[in-house]
XYZ file of C-alpha atoms in Angstrom:
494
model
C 35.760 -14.977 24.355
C 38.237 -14.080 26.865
C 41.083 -11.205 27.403
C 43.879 -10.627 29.252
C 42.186 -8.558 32.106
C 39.050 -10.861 32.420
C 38.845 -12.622 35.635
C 36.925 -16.331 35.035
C 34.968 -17.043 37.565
C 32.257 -20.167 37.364
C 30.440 -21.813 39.368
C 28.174 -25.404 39.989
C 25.135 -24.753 41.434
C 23.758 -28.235 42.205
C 20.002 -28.465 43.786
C 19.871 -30.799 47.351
C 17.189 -32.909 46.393
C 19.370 -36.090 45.303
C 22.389 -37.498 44.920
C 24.786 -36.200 42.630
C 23.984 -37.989 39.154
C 26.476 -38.458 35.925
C 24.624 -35.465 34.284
C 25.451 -32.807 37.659
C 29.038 -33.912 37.920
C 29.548 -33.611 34.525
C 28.661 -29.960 34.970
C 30.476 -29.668 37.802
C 33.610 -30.777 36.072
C 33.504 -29.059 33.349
C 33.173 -25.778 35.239
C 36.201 -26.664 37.276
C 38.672 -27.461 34.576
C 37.433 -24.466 32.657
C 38.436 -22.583 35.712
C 41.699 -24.092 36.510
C 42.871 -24.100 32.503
C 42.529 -20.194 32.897
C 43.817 -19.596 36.939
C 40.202 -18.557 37.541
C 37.816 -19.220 40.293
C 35.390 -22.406 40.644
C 32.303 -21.957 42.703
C 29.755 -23.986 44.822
C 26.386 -22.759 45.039
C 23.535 -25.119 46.950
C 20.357 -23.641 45.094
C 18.089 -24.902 48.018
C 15.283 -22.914 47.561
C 12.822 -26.224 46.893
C 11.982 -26.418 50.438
C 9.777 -29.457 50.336
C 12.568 -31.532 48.501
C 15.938 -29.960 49.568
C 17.867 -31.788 52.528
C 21.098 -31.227 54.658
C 21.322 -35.422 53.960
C 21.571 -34.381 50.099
C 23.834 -31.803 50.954
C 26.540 -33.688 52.773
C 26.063 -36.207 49.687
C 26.933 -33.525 47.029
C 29.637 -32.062 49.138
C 31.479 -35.635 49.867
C 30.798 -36.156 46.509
C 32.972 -33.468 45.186
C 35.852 -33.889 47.722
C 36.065 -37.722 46.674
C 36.501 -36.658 43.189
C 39.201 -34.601 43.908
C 36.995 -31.196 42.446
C 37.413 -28.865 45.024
C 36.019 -25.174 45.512
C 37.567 -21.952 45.734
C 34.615 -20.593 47.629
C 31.229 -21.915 49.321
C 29.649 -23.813 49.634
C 27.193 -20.907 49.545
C 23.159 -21.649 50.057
C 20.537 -19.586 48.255
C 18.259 -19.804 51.657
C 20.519 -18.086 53.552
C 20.476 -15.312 50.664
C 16.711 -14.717 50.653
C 17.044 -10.923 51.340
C 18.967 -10.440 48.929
C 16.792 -11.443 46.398
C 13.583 -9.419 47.941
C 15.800 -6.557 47.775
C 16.217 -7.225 44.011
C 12.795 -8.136 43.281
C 11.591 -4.944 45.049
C 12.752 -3.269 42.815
C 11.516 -4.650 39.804
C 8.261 -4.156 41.348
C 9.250 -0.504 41.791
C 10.692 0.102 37.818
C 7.384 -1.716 36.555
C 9.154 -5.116 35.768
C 7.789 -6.938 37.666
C 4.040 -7.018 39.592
C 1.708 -8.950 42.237
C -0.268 -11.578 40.720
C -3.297 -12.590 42.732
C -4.531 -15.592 40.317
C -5.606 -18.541 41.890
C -3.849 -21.983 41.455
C -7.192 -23.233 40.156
C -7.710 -20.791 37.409
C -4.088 -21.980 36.700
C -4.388 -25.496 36.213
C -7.397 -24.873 34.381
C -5.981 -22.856 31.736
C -2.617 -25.362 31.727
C -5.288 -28.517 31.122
C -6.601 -26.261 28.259
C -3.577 -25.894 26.566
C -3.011 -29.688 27.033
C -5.953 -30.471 25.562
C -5.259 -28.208 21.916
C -1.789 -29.981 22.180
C -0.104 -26.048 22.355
C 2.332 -24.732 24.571
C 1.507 -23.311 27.961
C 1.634 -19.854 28.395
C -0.331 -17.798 31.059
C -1.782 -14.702 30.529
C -2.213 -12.843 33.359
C -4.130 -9.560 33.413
C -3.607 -8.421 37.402
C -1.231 -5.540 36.186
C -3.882 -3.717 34.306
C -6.273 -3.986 37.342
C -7.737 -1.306 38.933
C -7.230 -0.430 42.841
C -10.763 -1.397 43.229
C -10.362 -4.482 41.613
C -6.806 -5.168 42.856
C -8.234 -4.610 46.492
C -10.922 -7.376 45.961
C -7.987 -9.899 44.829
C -6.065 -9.369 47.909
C -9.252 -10.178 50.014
C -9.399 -13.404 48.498
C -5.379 -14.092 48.045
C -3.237 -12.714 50.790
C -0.231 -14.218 49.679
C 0.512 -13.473 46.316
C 3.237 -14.279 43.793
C 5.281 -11.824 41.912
C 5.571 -11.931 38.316
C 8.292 -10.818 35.819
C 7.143 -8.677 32.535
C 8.203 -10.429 29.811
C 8.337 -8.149 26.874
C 5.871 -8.574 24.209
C 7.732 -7.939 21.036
C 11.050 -8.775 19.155
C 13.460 -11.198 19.831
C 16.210 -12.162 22.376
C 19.680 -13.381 20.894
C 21.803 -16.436 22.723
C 25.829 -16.101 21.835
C 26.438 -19.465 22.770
C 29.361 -20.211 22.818
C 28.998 -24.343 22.004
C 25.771 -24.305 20.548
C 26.614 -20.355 18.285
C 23.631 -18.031 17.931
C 20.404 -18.933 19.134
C 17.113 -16.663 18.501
C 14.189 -16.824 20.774
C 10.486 -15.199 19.716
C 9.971 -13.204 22.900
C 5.690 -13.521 22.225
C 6.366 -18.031 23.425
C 7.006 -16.458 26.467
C 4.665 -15.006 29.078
C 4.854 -13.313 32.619
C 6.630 -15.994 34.683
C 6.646 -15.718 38.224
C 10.064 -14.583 39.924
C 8.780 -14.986 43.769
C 6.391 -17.873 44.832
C 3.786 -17.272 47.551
C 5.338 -18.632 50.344
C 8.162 -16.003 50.037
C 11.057 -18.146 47.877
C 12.145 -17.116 44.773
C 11.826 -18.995 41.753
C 15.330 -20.511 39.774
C 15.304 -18.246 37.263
C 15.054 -15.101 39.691
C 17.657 -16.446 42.396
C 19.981 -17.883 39.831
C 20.379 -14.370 38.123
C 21.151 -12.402 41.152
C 23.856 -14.922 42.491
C 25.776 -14.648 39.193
C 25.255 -11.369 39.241
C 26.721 -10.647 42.997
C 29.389 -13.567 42.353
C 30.668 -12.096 39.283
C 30.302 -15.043 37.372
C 31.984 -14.458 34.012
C 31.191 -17.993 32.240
C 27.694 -20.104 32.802
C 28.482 -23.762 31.884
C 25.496 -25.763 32.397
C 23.295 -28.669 30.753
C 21.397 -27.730 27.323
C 18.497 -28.399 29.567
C 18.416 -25.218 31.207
C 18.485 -23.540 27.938
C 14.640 -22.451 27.807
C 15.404 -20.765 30.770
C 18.367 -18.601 29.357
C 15.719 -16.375 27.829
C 13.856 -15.369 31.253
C 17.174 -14.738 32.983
C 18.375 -12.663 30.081
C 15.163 -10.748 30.189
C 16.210 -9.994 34.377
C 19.763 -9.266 33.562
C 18.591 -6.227 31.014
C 15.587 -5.251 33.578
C 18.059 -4.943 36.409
C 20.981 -3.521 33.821
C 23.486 -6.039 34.764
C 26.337 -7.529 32.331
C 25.466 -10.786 30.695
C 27.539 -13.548 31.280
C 29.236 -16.053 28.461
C 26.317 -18.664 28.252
C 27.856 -22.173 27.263
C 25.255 -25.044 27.256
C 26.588 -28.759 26.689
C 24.553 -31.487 24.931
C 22.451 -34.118 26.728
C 23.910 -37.400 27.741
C 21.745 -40.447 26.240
C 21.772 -44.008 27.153
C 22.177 -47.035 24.633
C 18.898 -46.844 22.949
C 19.305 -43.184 22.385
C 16.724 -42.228 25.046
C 17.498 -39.080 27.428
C 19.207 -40.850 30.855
C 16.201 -39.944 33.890
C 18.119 -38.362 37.090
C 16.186 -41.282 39.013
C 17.847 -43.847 37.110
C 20.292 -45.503 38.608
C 22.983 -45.582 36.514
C 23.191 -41.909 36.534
C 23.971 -41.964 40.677
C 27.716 -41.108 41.034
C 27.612 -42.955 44.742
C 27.035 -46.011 42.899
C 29.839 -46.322 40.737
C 31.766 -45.143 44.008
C 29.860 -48.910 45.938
C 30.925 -50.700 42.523
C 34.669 -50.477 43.262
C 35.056 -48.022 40.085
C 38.217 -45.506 40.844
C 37.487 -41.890 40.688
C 40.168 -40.646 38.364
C 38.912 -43.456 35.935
C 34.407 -42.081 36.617
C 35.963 -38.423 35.714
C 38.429 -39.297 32.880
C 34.933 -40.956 31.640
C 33.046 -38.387 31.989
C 35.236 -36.124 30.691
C 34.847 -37.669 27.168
C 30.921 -37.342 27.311
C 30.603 -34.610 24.960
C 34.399 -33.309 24.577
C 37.660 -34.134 22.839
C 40.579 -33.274 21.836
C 42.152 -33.370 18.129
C 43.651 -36.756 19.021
C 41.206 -38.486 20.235
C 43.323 -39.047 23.431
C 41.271 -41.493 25.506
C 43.164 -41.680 28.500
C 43.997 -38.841 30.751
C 45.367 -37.745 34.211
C 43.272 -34.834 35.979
C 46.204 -32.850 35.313
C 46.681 -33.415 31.653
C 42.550 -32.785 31.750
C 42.723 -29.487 32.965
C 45.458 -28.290 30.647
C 44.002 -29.310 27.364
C 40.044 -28.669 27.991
C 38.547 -26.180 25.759
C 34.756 -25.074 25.472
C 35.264 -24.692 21.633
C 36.020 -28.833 21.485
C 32.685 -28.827 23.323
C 30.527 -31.277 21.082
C 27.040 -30.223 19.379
C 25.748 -33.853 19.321
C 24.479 -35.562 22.741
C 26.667 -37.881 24.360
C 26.397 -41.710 24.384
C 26.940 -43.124 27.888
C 28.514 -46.323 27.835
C 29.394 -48.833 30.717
C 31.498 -50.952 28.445
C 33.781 -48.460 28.006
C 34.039 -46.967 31.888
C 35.142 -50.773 32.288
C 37.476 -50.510 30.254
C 39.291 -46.640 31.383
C 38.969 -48.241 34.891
C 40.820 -51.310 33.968
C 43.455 -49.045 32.236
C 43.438 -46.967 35.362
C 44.141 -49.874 37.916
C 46.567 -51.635 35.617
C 49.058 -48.273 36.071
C 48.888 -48.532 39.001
C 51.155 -51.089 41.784
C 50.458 -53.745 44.204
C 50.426 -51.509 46.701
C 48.240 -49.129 45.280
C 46.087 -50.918 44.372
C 45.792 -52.347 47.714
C 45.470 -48.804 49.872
C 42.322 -48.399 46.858
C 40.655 -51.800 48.319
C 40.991 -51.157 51.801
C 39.872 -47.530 51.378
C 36.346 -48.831 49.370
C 36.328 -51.460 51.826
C 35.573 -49.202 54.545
C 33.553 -47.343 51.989
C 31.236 -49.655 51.165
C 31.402 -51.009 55.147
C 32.630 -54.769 54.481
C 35.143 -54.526 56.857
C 34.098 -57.335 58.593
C 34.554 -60.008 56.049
C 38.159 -58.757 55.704
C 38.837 -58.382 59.097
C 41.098 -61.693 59.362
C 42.390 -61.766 55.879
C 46.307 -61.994 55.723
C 47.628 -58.658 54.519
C 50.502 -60.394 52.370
C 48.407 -63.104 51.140
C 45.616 -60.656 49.997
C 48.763 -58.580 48.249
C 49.666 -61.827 46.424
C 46.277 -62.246 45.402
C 46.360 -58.740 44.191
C 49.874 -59.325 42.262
C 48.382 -62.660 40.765
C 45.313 -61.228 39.159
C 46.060 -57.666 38.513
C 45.799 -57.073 35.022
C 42.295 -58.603 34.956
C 40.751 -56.524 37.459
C 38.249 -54.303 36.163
C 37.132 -52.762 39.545
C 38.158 -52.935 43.037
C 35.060 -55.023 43.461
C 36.648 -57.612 41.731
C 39.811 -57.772 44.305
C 36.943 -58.580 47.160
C 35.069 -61.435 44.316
C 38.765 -63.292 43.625
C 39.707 -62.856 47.325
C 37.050 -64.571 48.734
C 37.851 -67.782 46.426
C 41.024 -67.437 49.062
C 39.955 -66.426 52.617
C 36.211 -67.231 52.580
C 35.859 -70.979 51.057
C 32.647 -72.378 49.806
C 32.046 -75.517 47.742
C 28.803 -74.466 45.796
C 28.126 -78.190 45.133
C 24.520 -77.886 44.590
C 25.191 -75.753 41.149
C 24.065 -78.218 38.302
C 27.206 -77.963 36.155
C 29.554 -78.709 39.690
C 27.401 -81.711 40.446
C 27.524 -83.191 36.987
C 31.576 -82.594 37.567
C 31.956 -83.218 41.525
C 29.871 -86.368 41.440
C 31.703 -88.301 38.463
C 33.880 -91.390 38.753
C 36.407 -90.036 37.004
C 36.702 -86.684 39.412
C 36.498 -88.804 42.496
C 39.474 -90.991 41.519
C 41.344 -87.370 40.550
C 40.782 -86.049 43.991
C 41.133 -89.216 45.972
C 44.622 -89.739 44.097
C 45.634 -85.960 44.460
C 44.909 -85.934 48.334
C 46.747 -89.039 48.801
C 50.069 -87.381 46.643
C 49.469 -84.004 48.604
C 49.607 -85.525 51.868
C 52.205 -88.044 51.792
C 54.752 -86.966 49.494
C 56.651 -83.875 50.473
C 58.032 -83.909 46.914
C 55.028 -81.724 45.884
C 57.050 -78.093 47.090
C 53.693 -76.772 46.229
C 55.078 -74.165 43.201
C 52.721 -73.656 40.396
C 54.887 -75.549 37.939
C 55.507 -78.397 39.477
C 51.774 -78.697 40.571
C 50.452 -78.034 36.603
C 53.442 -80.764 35.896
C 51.670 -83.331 38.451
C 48.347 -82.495 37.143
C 48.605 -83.128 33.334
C 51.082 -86.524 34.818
C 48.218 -87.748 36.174
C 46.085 -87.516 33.169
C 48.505 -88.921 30.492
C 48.736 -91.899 33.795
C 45.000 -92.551 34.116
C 44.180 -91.463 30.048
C 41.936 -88.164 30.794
C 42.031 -85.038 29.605
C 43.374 -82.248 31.066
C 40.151 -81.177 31.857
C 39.134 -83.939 33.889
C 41.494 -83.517 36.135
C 41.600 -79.902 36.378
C 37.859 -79.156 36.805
C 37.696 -81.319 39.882
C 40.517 -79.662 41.480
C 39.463 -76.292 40.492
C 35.957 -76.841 42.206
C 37.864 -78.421 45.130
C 39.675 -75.887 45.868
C 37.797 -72.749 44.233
C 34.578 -74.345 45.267
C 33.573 -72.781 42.083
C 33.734 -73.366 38.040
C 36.022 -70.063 37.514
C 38.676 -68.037 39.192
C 41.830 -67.081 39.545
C 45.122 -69.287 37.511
C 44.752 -72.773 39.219
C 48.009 -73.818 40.166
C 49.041 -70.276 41.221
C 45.772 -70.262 43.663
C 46.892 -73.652 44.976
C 50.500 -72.226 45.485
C 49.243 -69.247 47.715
C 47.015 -71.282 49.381
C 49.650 -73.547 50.741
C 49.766 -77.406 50.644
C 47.931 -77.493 54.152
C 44.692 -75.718 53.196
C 44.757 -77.341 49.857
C 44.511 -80.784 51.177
C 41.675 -79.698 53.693
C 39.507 -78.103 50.797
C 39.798 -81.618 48.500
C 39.252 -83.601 51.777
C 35.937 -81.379 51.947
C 35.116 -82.034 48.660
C 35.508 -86.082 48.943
C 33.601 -85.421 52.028
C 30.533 -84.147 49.633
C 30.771 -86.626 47.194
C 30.589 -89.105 50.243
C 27.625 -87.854 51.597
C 25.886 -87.866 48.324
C 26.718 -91.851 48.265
C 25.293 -92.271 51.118
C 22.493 -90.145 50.466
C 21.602 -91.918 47.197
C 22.117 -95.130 49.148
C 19.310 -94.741 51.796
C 16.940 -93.614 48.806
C 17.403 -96.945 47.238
C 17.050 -98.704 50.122
């Protein structure tokens, strides 16, 4: 596949008309540690020639996409509208050696013949006869079409051979395929045409690309020999399928890289994922470092099956990810999505070394930095949910009452409480042997007290980071509810 005196050079050639999905930046990194495992060159090509749909928005997206995934270029960004001479040169003169020709057709006689084929359930293939017109007859089509497409000859006979190099030799009947058009009529060229002449000019040596583009390796192999170019290696990697084994849509939003970026999911973790959907190594290794990536990535370990996406396990790399990682870290991370995800203003006020003792209590339960923002609001942004039915039934019991009315009174007026975890559990499961609860009838109150929620982070360490003073004011809220709710029920009966 490769010698000693072949440069690589590949490239990702993303279209503007989205954002960049799971599917594109698997591409894109696959490319990119192909390149850097053999010193060669990776690429960025913006094929924007879809006017209608392409956007400098959906650029910036792809291109910030990249950089926050660490998968830089070693040239581009280049943009296939800025190019389009260069392909009229090229399909001039196909035109000229008889490759190619003006096809005055109408889009009505078009769709007609595509319903056609729908309708006897065969493949679509238009036959065009405007080569084998006359000039008499050619003369009365441009009257009624001035702006015609071009069309590339596809030849008639025999067969054209794919080396792939994941998928091995693929044969293609060259009679499925008929003259496809290689310049539309508003003066763009098609993918197939523009695609061919940028690899061409860029000296791309390797084309790594979704097994979705295959049907078109056949056109662009019938340019390349037209035009007498080299053909590049041809590599196409299997599908990526969701749960139910159903090909993942690009408008789905799962596939959206942006949104595992707003979900607090770390980028090394998203590409180490990625990675693994549809390669390996001998091992099995699991977990890797971008580094360690790029050194042991090989086409040939390049699976044939489609890959399975799975969420459950991107959880779980990005909990591996954060846990080897420190406090500090892991607290640059949060402040960085903060701004990210623009939520500065709810952390505005938050105490920097209370928020890293948050961070050192719960780190190796984080799954995503979203997580850090969930716990930390239990801290810095209190809020007694008492009108969930499972708090109420809690909250609003005699036996929770007399827990928090006897717990404020201790927490206030005895400075023997030092407000350390232990000795706070060690009060806590006193005061249940002393009034004969269980453990959980005294902790549940407190923990909504102070949590103002069911679940969170270890009790007695929250209380101990929250300090004796803001403690007491959260159960004094709490009592205040349960108050209210007497008095409430009170004026009902009366």
């Amino acid at each position: 596949m490769l010698n000693n005196n072949q440069n690589v050079r590949v490239r990702f050639a993303p279209s503007p008309t989205g954002s960049l999905h799971v599917g594109g930046v698997r591409t894109a990194l696959f490319n990119w540690l192909f390149a850097r495992h053999y010193n060669g060159k990776f690429i960025i090509r913006i094929e924007d020639t879809d006017i209608k749909r392409s956007t400098q928005e959906y650029v910036k997206i792809v291109l910030d996409t990249m950089l926050w995934l660490n998968l830089k270029w070693d040239e581009g960004p280049f943009f296939q509208m800025q190019r389009n001479d260069l392909y009229l040169k090229y399909i001039s003169q196909l035109l000229k050696n008889k490759s190619a020709y003006y096809c005055y057709c109408t889009k009505e006689k078009i769709s007609k013949n595509k319903l056609n084929a729908q309708k006897k359930k065969k493949p679509f293939k238009y036959i065009c006869n405007c080569k084998e017109l006359s000039l008499k007859q050619l003369d009365e089509k441009k009257k009624l079409n001035q702006n015609p497409v071009v069309r590339f000859i596809v030849p008639k006979v025999g067969t054209t051979v794919i080396n792939d190099l994941i998928k091995g030799r693929i044969v293609f009947n060259n009679t499925l395929f008929g003259d496809f058009i290689i310049l539309r009529a508003n003066g763009t060229p098609t993918y197939n045409l523009a695609c061919v002449v940028d690899d061409y000019n860029m000296k791309i040596s390797h084309i790594l690309r979704g097994d979705d583009h295959l049907s078109n390796c056949p056109k662009q192999v019938f340019i390349y020999n037209a035009l007498g170019w080299k053909i590049p290696y041809f590599a196409h990697i299997s599908m990526i399928l969701d749960n139910n084994g159903k090909r993942m849509s690009k408008r789905e939003r799962t596939l959206s890289v942006l949104e595992y970026r707003r979900e607090g999911y770390l980028q090394e973790a998203l590409l180490n994922y990625i990675a693994l959907l549809g390669w390996s190594t001998t091992d099995s290794q699991q977990i890797f470092t971008l580094n360690e990536l790029q050194q042991k990535f090989s086409i040939q370990r390049c699976s044939l099956n489609p890959a399975i996406f799975d969420v459950k396990k991107l959880v779980w790399i990005n909990k591996e990810k954060m846990h080897t990682k420190s406090v500090e870290e892991i607290y640059q991370l949060f402040i960085d999505w903060v701004k990210y995800v623009h939520l500065n203003h709810i952390v505005q006020n938050w105490d920097i070394a209370t928020l890293k003792k948050i961070i050192t209590l719960e780190h190796n339960k984080f799954n995503t930095l979203n997580d850090i923002m969930q716990v930390a609001c239990l801290f810095f942004n209190y809020k007694l949910m008492y009108n969930d039915d499972k708090i109420k039934k809690i909250l609003f019991s005699v036996n929770s009452e007399l827990v928090l009315i006897e717990s404020l009174k201790n927490f206030s007026e005895h400075e023997q409480y030092n407000f350390s975890a232990g000795t706070l559990e060690l009060y806590a499961r006193n005061l249940a042997v002393k009034y004969n609860l269980k453990t959980s009838q005294v902790f549940h109150p407190i923990r909504i007290a102070v949590a103002g929620k069911m679940s969170g982070p270890s009790l007695f360490h929250m209380m101990e980071i929250l300090g004796k003073e803001e403690v007491v004011n959260r159960i004094s809220f709490a009592l205040n509810i349960i108050n209210k709710s007497k008095e409430d029920f009170s004026n009902v009966k009366n």
